[in-house]
Structures are given as structure tokens and as C-alpha cells.
XYZ file of N, CA and C in Angstrom:
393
model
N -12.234 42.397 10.297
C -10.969 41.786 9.951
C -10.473 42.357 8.633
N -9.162 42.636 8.631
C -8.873 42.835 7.486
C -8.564 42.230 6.515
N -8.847 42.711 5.227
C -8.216 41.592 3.847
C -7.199 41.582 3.200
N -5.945 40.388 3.542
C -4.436 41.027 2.935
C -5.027 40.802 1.310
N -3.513 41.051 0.219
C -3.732 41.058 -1.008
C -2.946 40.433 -1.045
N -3.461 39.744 -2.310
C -2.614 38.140 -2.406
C -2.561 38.378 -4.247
N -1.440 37.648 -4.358
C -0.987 37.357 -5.970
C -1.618 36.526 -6.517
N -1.728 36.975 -7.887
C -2.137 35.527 -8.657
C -1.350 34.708 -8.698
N -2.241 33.116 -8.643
C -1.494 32.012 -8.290
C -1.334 31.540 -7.085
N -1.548 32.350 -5.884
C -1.120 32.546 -4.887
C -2.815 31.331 -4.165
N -2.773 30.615 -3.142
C -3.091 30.387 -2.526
C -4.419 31.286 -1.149
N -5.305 31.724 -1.299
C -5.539 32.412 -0.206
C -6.798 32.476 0.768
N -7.657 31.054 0.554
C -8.266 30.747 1.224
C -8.561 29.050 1.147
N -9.105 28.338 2.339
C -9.450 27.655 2.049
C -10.889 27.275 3.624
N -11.767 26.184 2.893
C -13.094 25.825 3.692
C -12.893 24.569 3.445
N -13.697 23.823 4.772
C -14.067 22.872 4.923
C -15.691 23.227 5.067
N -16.023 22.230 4.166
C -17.394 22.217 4.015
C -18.062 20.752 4.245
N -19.019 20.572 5.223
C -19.622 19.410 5.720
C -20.960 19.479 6.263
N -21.529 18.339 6.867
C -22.730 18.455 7.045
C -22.920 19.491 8.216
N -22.376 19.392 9.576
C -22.396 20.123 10.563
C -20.645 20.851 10.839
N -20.659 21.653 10.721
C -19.408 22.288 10.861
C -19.387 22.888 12.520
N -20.992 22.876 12.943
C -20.605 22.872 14.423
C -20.010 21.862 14.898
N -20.321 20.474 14.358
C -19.911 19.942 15.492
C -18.451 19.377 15.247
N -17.423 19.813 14.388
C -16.158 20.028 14.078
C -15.638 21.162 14.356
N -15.977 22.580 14.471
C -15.149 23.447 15.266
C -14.376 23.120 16.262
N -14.744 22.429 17.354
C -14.348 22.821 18.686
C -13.315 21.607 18.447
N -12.892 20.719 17.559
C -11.745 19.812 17.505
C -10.581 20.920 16.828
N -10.944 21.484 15.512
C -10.142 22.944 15.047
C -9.720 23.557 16.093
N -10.492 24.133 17.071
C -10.469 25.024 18.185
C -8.642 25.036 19.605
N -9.248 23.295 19.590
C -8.211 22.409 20.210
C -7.291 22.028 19.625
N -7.338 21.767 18.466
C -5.887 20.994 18.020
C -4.890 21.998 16.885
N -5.574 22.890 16.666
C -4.995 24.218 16.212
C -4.901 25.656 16.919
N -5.634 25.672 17.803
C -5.753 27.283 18.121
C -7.002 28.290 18.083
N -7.268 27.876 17.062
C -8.423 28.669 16.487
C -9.317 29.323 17.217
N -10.091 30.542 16.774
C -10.964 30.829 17.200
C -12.327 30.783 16.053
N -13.511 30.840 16.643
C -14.535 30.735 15.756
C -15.367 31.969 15.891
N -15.180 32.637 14.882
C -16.146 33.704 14.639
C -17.276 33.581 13.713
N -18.751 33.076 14.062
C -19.888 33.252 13.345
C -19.975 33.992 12.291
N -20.534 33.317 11.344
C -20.949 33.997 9.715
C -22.333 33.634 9.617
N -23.570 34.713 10.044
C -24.923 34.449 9.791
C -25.211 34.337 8.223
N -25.835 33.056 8.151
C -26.310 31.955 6.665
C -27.697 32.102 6.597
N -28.377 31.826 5.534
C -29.621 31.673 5.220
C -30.125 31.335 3.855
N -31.112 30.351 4.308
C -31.279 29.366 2.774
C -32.672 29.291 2.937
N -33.078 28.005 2.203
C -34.577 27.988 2.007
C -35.021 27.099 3.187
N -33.979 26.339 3.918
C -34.484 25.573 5.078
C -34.225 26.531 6.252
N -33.541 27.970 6.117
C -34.150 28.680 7.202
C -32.432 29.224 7.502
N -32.278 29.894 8.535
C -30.827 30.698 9.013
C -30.246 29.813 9.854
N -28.762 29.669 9.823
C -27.607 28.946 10.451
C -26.759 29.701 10.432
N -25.374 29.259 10.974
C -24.191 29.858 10.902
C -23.026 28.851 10.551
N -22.248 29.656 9.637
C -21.081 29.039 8.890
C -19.610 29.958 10.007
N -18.654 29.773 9.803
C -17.565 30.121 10.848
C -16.195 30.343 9.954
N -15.542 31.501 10.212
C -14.395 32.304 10.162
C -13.149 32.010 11.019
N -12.471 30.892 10.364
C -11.830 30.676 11.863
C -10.352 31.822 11.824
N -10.080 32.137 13.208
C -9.196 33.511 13.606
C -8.369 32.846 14.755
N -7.315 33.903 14.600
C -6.431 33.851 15.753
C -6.651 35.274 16.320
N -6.230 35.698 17.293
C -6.480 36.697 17.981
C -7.164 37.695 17.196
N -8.416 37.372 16.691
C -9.327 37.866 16.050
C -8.615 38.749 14.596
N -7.789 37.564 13.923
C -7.198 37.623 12.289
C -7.251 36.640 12.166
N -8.155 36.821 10.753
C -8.570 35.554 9.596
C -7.064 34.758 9.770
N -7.473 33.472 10.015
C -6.437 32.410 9.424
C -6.447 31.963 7.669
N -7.391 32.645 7.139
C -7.348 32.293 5.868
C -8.598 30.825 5.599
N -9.724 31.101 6.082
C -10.414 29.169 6.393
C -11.254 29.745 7.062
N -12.263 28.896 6.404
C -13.583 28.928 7.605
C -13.946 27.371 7.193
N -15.454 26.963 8.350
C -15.989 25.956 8.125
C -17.093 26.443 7.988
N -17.908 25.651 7.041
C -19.247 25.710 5.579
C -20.186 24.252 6.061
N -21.250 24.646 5.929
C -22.278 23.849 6.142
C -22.129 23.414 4.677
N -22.605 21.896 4.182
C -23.088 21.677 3.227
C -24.503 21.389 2.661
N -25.199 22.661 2.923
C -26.104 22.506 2.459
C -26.538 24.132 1.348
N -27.662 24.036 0.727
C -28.093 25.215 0.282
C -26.605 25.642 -1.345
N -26.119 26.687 -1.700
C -25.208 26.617 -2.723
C -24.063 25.917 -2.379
N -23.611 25.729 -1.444
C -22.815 24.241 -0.934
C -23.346 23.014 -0.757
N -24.056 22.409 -1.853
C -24.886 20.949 -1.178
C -24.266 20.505 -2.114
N -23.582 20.758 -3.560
C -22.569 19.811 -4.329
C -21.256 19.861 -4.291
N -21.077 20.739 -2.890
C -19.716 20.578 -2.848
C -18.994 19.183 -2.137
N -17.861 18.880 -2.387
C -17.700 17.658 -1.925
C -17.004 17.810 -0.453
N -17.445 16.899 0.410
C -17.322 17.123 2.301
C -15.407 17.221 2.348
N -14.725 17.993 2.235
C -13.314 18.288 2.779
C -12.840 19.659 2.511
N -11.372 19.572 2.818
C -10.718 20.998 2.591
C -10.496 21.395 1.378
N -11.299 22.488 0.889
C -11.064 23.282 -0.195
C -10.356 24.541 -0.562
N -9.674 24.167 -0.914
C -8.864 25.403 -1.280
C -8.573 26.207 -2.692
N -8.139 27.884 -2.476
C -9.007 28.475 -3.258
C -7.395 29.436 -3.591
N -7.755 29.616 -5.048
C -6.270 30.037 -5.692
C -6.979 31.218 -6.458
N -6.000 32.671 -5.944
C -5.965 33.767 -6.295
C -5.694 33.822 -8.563
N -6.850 34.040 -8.839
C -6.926 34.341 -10.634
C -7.380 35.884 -11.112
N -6.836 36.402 -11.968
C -6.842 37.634 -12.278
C -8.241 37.790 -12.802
N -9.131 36.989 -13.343
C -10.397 37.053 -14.367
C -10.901 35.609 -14.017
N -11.892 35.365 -12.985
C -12.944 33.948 -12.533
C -13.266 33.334 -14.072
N -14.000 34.161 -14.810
C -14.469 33.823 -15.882
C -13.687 33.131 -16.841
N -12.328 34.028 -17.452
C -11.459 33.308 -18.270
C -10.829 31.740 -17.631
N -10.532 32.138 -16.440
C -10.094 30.797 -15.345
C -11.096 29.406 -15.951
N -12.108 29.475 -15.584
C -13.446 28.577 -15.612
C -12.996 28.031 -17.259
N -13.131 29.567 -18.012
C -13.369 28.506 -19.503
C -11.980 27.747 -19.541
N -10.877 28.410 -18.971
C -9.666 27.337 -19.530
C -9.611 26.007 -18.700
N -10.270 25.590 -17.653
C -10.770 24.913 -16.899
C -11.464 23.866 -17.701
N -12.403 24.215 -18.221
C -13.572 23.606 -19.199
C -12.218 22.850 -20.253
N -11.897 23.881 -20.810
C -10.916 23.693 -22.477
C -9.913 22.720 -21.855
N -9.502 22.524 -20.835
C -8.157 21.872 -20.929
C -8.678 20.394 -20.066
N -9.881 20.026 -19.995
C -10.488 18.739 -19.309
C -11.112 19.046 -18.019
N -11.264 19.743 -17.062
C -11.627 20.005 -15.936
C -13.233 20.352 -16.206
N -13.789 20.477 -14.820
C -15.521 20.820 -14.815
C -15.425 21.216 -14.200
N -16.806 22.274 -13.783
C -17.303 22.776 -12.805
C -18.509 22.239 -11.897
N -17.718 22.541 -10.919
C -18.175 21.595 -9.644
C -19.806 22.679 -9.107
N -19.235 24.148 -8.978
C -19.868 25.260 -8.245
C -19.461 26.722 -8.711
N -20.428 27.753 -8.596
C -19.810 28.694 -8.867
C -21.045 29.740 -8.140
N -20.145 30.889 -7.629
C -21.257 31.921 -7.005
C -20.691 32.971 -7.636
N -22.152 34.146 -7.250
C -21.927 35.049 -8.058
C -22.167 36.460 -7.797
N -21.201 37.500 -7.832
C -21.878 38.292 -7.279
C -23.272 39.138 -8.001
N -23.950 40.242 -6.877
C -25.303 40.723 -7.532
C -25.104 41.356 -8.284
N -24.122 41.931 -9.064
C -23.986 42.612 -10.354
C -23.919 40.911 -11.606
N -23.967 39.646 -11.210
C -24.180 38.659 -11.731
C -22.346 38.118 -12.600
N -21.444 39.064 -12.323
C -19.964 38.562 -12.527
C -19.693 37.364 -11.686
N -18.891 36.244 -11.559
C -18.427 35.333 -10.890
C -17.581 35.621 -9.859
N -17.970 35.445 -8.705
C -17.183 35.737 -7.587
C -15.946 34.763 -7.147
N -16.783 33.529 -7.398
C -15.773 32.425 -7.595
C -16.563 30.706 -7.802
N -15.544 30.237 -8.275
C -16.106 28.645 -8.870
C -14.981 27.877 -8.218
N -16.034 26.259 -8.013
C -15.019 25.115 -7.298
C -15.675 24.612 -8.576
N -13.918 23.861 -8.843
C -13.251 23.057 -10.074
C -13.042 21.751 -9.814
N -13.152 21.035 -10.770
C -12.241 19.587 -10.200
C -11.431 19.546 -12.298
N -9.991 19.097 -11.297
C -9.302 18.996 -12.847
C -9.339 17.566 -13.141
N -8.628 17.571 -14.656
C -8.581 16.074 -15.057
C -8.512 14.822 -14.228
N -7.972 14.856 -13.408
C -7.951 13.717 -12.892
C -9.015 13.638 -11.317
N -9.997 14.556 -11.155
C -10.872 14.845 -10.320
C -10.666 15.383 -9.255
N -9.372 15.943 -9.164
C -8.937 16.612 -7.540
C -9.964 18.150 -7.656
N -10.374 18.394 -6.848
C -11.116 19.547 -6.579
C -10.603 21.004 -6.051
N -10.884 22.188 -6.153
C -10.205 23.212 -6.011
C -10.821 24.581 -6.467
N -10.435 25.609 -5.639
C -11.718 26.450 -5.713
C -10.365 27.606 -6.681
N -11.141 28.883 -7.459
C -10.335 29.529 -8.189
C -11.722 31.520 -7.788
N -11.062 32.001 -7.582
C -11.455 32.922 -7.295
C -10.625 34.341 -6.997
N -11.042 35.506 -7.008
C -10.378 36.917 -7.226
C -10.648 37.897 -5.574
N -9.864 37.319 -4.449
C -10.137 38.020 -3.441
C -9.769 39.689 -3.428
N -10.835 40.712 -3.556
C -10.411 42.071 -3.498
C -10.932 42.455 -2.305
């Protein structure tokens, strides 16, 4: 699949993350369209699959996330994830202006790939640099 490019500020993904995301696909499937394309997972309780959901095999922008393993503090709904020029600077002004960090992954060069936020008033929200 390919990856469009999206602006900062811009909106460009979002997950639902829950206990079984199998057994919520196939309502996605039906009441949107969707298709589900497998994302092989693996943690310390062993390999699963997380899901890419597509339309005629193009990202809709969303998948569904198991919550378990670096998703086990994420909180069970739709998260959505806003295009930032620098993860890192994002986070600290995050921190500085009342907000916390909820989550953050990283890539293996150990830079931030992306972090889920919750701002002042606790709404949650993911901030990340899709290239």
C-alpha cells in the first residue's frame, strides 16, 4: 500500500485499540466497507495479529490494535494521530503547556516514532511524523 504525504497539522491516521480487535472487525467490515488486512504482532505472550483496514486494498487511514503488550496503557477507543514536523519537540510542548504522556514508540535508531498524549483536560490523541 502506498503512503500519501500529509501536512503538518494535518490529521492522518487513526486506531482503535481494544482487547480483541478480532472480534470488532467484522462489524467495521459491515457497517463501513472495510476490508481487513492482517498486521503480524508479537509480544511476550506470544504472536497475534493487529489489522489495516482498506478499501479496495488502500489504507483507509485506521487500523484496529490489540491492547495489549506497548498498547496495554492505551485507553480502549479511537485514536487519532496528527501529522508534527519534530515528535520530540511536540511531546515537550505537550509536557510545558499541561498535557502528559500517555505512550510513546520508538524507532531502532531510538528517535520517537510517535507518542499518545492526553491534553489538559484529558482528551487523548496521538502526535506523530508519517514519512
Amino acid at each position: 500500500m502506498e503512503t500519501p504525504t500529509y501536512k503538518i497539522g494535518q490529521f492522518y491516521w487513526a486506531d482503535l485499540t481494544v482487547e480483541n480487535p478480532s472480534a470488532v472487525k467484522e462489524f467495521y467490515k459491515q457497517v463501513v466497507g472495510w476490508q481487513d488486512v492482517p498486521v503480524p504482532m508479537n509480544d511476550a505472550q506470544g504472536a497475534y495479529e493487529d489489522y489495516i483496514m482498506a478499501i479496495d486494498n488502500q489504507t483507509v487511514g485506521g487500523g484496529l490494535c490489540h491492547r495489549r503488550g506497548v498498547n496495554s496503557q492505551i485507553p480502549p477507543q479511537w485514536i487519532m494521530y496528527v501529522q508534527v514536523a519534530d515528535v520530540q519537540q511536540s511531546l515537550e510542548n505537550v509536557l510545558q503547556y499541561g498535557g502528559s504522556l500517555v505512550q510513546e514508540s520508538r524507532k531502532a535508531d531510538g528517535s520517537l516514532y510517535y507518542v499518545i498524549v492526553k491534553d489538559p483536560l484529558g482528551c487523548v490523541f496521538g502526535l506523530g511524523k508519517m514519512e
